[in-house]
CSV table of C-alpha atoms and ligand atoms in Angstrom, one decimal:
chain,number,residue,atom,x,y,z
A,1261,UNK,CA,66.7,97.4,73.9
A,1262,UNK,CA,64.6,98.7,77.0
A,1263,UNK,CA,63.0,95.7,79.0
A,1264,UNK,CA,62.4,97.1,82.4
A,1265,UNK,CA,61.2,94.4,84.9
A,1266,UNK,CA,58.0,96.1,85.2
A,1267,UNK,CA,57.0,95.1,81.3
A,1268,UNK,CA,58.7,91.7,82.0
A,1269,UNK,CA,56.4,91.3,84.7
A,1270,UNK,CA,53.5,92.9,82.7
A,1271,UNK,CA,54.2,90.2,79.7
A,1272,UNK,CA,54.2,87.5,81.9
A,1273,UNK,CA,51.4,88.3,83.9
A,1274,UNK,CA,49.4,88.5,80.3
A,1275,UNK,CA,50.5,85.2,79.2
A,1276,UNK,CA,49.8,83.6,82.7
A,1277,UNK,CA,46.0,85.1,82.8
A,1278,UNK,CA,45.2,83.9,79.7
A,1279,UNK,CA,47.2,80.6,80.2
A,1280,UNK,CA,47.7,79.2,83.2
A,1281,UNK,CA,51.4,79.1,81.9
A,1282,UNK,CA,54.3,80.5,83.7
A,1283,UNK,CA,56.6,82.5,81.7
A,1284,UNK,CA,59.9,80.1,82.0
A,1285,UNK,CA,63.2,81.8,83.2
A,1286,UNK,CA,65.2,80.8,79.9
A,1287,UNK,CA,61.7,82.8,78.0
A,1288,UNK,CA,61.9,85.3,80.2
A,1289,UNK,CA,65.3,86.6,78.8
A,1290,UNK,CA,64.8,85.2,75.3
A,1291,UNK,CA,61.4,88.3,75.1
A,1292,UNK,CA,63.2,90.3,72.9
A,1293,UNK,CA,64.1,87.4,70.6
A,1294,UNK,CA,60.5,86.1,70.5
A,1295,UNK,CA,58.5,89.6,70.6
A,1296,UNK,CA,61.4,91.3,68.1
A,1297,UNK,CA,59.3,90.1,65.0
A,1298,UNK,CA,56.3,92.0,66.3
A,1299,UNK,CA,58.0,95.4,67.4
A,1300,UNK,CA,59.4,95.3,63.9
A,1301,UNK,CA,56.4,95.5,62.4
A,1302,UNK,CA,54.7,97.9,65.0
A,1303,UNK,CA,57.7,99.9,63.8
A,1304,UNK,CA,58.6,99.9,68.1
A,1305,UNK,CA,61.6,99.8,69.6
A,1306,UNK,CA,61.0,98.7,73.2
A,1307,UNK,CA,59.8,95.7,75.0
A,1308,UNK,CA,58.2,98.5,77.5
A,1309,UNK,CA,56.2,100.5,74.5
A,1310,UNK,CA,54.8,97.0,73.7
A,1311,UNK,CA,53.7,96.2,77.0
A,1312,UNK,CA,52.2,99.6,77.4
A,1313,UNK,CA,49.8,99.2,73.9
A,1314,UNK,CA,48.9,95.6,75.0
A,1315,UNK,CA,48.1,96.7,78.5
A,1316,UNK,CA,45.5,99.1,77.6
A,1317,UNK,CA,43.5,96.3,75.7
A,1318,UNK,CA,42.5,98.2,73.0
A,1319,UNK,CA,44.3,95.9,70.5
A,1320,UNK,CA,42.6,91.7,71.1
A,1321,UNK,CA,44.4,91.1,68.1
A,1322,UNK,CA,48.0,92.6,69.5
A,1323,UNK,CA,47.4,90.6,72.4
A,1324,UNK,CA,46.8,87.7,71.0
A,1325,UNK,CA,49.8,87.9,69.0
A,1326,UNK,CA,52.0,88.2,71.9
A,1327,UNK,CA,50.1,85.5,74.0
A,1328,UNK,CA,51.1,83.5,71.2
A,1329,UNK,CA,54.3,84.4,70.7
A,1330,UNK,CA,55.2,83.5,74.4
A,1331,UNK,CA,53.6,79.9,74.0
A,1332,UNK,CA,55.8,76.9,74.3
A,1333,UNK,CA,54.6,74.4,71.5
A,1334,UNK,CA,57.9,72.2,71.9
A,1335,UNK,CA,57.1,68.7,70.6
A,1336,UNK,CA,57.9,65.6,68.2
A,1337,UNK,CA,56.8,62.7,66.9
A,1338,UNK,CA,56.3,59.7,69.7
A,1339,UNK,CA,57.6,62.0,72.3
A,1340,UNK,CA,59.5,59.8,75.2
A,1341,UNK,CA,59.1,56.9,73.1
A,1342,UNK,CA,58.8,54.0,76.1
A,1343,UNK,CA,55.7,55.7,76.7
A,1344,UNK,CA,53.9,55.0,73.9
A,1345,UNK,CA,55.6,51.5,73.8
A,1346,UNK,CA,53.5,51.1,77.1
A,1347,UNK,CA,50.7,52.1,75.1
A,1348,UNK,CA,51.2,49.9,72.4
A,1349,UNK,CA,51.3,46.5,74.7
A,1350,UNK,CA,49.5,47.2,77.5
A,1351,UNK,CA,47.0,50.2,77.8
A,1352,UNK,CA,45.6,50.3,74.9
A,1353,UNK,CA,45.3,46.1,74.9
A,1354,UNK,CA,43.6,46.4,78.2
A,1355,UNK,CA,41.3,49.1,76.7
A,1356,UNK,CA,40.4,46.7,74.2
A,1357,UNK,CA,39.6,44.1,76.4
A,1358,UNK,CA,37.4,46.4,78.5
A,1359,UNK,CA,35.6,47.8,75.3
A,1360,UNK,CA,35.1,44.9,73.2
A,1361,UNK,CA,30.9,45.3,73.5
A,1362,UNK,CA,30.6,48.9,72.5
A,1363,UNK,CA,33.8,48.8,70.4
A,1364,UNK,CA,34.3,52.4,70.9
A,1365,UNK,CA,37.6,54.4,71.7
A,1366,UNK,CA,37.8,57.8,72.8
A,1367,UNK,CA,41.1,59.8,73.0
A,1368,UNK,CA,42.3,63.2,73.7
A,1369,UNK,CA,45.3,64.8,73.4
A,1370,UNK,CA,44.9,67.4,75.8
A,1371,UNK,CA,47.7,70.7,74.9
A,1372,UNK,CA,48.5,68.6,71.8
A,1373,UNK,CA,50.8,71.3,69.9
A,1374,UNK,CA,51.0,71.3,66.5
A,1375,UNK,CA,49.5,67.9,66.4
A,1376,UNK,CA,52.7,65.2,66.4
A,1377,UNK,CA,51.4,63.7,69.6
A,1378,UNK,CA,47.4,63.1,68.6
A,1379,UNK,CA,49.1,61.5,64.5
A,1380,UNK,CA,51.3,59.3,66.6
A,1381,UNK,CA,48.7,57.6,68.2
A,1382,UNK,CA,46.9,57.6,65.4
A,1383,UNK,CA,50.0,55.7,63.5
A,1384,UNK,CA,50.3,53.8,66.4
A,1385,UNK,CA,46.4,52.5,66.4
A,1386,UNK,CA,47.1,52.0,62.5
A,1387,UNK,CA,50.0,49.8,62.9
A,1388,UNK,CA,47.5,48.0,65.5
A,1389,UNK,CA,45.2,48.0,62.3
A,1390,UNK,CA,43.9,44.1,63.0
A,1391,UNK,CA,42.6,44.9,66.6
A,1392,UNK,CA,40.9,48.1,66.2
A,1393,UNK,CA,39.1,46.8,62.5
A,1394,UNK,CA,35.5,48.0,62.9
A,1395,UNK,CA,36.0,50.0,66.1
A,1396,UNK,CA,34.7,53.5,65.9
A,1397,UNK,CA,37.9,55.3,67.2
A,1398,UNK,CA,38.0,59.1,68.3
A,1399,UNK,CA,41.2,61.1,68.3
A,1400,UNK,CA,41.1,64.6,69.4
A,1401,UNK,CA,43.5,67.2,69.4
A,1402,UNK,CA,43.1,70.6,71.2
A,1403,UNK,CA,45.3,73.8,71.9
A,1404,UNK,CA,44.9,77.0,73.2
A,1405,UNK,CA,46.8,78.3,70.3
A,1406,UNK,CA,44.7,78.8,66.8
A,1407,UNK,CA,48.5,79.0,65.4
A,1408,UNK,CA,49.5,75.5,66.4
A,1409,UNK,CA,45.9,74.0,66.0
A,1410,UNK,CA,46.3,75.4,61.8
A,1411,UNK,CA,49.2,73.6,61.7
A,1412,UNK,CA,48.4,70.6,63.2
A,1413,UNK,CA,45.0,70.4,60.8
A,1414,UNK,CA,47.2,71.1,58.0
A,1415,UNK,CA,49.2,67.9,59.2
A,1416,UNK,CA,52.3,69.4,57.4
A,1417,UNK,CA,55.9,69.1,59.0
A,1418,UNK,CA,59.4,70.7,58.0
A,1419,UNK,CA,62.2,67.8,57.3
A,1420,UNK,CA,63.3,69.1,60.9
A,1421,UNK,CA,60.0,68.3,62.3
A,1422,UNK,CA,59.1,65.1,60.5
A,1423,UNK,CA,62.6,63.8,61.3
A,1424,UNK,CA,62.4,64.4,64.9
A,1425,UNK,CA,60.9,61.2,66.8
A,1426,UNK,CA,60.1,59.6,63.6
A,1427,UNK,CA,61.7,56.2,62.5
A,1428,UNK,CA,62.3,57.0,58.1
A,1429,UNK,CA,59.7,53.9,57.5
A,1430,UNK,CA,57.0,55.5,59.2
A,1431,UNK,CA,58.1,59.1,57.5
A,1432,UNK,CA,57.8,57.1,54.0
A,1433,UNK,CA,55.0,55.0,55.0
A,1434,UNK,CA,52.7,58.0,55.8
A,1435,UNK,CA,53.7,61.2,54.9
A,1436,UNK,CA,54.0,62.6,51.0
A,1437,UNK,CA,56.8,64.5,50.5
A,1438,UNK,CA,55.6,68.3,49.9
A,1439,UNK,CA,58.4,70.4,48.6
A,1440,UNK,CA,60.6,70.9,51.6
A,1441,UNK,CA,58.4,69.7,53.4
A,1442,UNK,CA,56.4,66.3,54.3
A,1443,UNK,CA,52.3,66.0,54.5
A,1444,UNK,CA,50.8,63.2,56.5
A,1445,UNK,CA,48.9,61.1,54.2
A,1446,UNK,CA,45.2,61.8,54.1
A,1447,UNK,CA,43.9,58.4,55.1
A,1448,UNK,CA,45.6,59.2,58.9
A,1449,UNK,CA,44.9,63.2,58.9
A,1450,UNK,CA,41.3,62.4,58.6
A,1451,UNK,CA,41.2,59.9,61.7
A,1452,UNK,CA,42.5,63.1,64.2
A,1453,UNK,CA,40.1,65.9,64.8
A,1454,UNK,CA,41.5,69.4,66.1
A,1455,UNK,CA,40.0,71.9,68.0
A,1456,UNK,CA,41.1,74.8,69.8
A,1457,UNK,CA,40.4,74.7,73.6
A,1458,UNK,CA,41.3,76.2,76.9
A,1459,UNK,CA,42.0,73.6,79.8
A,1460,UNK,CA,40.7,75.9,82.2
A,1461,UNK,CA,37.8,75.4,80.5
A,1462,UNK,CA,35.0,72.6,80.3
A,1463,UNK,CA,36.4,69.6,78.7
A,1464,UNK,CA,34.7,68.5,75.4
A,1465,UNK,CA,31.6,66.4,75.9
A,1466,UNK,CA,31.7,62.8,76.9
A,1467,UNK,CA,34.2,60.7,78.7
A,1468,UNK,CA,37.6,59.5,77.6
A,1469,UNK,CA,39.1,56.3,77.8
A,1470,UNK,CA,42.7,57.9,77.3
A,1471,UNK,CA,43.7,61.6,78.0
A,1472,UNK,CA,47.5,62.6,77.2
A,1473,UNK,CA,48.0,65.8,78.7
A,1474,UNK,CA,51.8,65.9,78.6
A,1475,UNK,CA,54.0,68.8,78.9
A,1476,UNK,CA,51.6,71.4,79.5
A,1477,UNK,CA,51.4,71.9,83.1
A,1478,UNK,CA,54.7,71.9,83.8
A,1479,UNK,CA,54.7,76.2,84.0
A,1480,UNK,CA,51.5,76.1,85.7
A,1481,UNK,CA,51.5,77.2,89.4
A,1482,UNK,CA,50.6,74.4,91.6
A,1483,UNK,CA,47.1,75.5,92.3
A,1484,UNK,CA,45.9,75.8,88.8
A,1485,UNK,CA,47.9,71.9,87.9
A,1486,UNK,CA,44.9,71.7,90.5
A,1487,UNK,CA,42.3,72.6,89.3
A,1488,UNK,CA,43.1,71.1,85.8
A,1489,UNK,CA,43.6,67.7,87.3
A,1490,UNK,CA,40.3,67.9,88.9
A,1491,UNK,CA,38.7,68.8,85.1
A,1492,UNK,CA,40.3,65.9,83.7
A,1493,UNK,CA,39.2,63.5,86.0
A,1494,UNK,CA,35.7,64.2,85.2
A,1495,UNK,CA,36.8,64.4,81.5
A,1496,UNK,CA,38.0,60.4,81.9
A,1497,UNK,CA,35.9,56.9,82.4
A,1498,UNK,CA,36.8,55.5,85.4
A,1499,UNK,CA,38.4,52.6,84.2
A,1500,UNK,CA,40.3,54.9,81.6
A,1501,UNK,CA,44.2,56.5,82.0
A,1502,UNK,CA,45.9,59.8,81.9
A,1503,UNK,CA,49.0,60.2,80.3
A,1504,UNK,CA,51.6,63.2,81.7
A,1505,UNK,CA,55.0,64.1,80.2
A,1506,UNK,CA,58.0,62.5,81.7
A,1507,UNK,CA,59.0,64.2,84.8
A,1508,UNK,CA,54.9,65.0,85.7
A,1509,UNK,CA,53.6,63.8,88.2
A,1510,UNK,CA,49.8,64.2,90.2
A,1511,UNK,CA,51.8,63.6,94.0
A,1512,UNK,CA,50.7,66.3,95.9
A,1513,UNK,CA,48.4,68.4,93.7
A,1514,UNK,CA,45.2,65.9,93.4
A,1515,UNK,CA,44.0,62.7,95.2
A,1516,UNK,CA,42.0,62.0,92.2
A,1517,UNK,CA,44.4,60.1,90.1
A,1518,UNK,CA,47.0,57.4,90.8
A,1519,UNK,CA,49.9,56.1,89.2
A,1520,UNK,CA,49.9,53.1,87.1
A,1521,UNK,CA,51.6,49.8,88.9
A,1522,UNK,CA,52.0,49.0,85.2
A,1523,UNK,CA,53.1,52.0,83.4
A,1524,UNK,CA,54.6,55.1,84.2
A,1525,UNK,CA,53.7,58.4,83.7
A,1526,UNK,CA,50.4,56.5,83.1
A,1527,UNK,CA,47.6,57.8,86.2
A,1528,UNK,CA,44.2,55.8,87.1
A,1529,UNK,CA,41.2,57.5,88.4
A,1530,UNK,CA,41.2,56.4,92.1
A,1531,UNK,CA,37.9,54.1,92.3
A,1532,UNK,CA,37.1,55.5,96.0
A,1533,UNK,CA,37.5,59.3,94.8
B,671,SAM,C1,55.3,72.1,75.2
B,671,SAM,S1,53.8,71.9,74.3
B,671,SAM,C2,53.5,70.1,74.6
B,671,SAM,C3,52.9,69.4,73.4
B,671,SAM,C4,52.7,67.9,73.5
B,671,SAM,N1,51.7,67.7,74.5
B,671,SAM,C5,54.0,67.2,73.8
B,671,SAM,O1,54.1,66.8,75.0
B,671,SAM,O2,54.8,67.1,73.0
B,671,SAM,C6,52.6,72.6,75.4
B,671,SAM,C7,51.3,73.1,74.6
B,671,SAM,O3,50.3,73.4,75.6
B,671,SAM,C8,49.6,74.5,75.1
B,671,SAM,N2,48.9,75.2,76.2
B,671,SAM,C9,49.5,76.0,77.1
B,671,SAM,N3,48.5,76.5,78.0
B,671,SAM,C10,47.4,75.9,77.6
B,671,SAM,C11,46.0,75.9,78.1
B,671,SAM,N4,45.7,76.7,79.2
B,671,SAM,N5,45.1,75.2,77.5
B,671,SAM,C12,45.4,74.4,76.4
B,671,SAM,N6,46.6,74.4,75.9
B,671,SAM,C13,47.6,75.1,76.5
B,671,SAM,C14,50.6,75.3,74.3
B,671,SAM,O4,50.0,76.2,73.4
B,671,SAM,C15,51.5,74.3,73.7
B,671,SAM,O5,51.2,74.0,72.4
């Protein structure tokens, strides 16, 4: 199939625009795999036609395909576990501490996928039942991708992606088994909103006591990990935490955050900033 470097570039360069995202090398050769679904049906047989239709924009919808197509929405259940272990004894007991007038938790789970990441925290706060009785608690999931926002709404997982990360109590103990398939139990879908959002644009209204924004940046150039960092810091209380994927990190690209003595991959707003 015919994928000169110039459409390469071209498909990249689209998914970057409207992103922020890099396209990774291991995408990069893997186009033709990815875009060979759409090229079937455009009854096309070139990466280089397809990047010629979508780069005349007549076609928002053809583009939007492909954007999509070239998104990353790798996730599981309680991704890097100890993290959310952290969560689970200290963060989120320090939160409750610090919140114990208003009784009001806010939460965001910034890039969150097809939503495995917002329902674990809120199986983790429903394990944690006791503590958060009578709290109002907000958990909100956003994507740039309507695809993976559907999904994640739908809060219904293949055996591949229900087993992944999730210990079989929890799978029992929450999801209905849906065909092939399992469905989280209503009771928990209802407690996680979803919306579909852009993080280079505002953040929803309000501060946050707890923004995850894990695995999302790590394709972004490091000016525009910039410029996202500073949004989240005005989207977080300043006694609140941001959460990054393992391997993240804020060194070098903001002095707005800090890490956590306590946690890692856990960031503080700096209180001088
Ligand atoms: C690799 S997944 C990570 C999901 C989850 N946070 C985790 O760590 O398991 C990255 C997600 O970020 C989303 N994303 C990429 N660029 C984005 C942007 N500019 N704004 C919002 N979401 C974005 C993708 O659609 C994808 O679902």
């Amino acid at each position: 199939m015919e994928m000169t470097p110039l459409a390469v570039r071209s498909l990249a360069g689209l998914l970057e625009q409207r992103t922020g995202q890099q396209l990774a090398a291991g995408r990069r050769w893997r186009l033709e795999t990815t875009l060979g679904p759409i090229l079937k049906r455009l009854d096309i047989d070139s990466l280089d036609h397809l990047a010629g239709l979508v780069s005349t924009g007549a076609n928002p919808d053809l583009t939007n395909e492909v954007v999509e197509a070239l998104l990353n929405h790798e996730t599981s259940f309680y991704r890097d576990l100890a993290v959310f272990r952290g969560l689970a004894q200290d963060a989120l007991p320090r939160l409750a501490a610090a919140r114990e007038r208003e009784r009001r938790l806010r939460i965001w789970s910034a890039g969150c996928s097809t939503g495995q990441e917002a329902y674990s925290l809120a199986m983790l706060l429903d394990a944690q039942r006791a503590q958060w009785q009578g709290w109002d608690v907000e958990i909100l999931g956003t994507d740039i991708s309507p695809v993976a926002i559907a999904q994640a709404r739908g809060g219904l997982y293949s055996q591949f992606e229900a087993q992944r990360g999730l210990p079989i109590t929890e799978l029992i103990a929450n999801f209905d088994s849906d065909r092939e398939a399992w469905r989280l139990k209503p009771g928990l879908r209802d407690r996680v909103r979803f919306a579909t959002h852009n993080l280079f644009d505002p953040p929803p209204a309000g501060r946050f006591d707890l923004v995850l924004c894990r695995n999302v940046l790590l394709y972004f150039v490091p000016e525009r990990r910039t410029q996202v960092f500073e949004r989240l810091a005005e989207a977080i209380a300043p006694d609140g935490f941001l959460m990054l994927g393992a391997g993240e990190t804020v060194l070098h690209l903001t002095d707005r955050s800090e890490p956590d003595p306590a946690i890692k991959g856990l960031y503080r707003t700096r209180q001088s900033a």
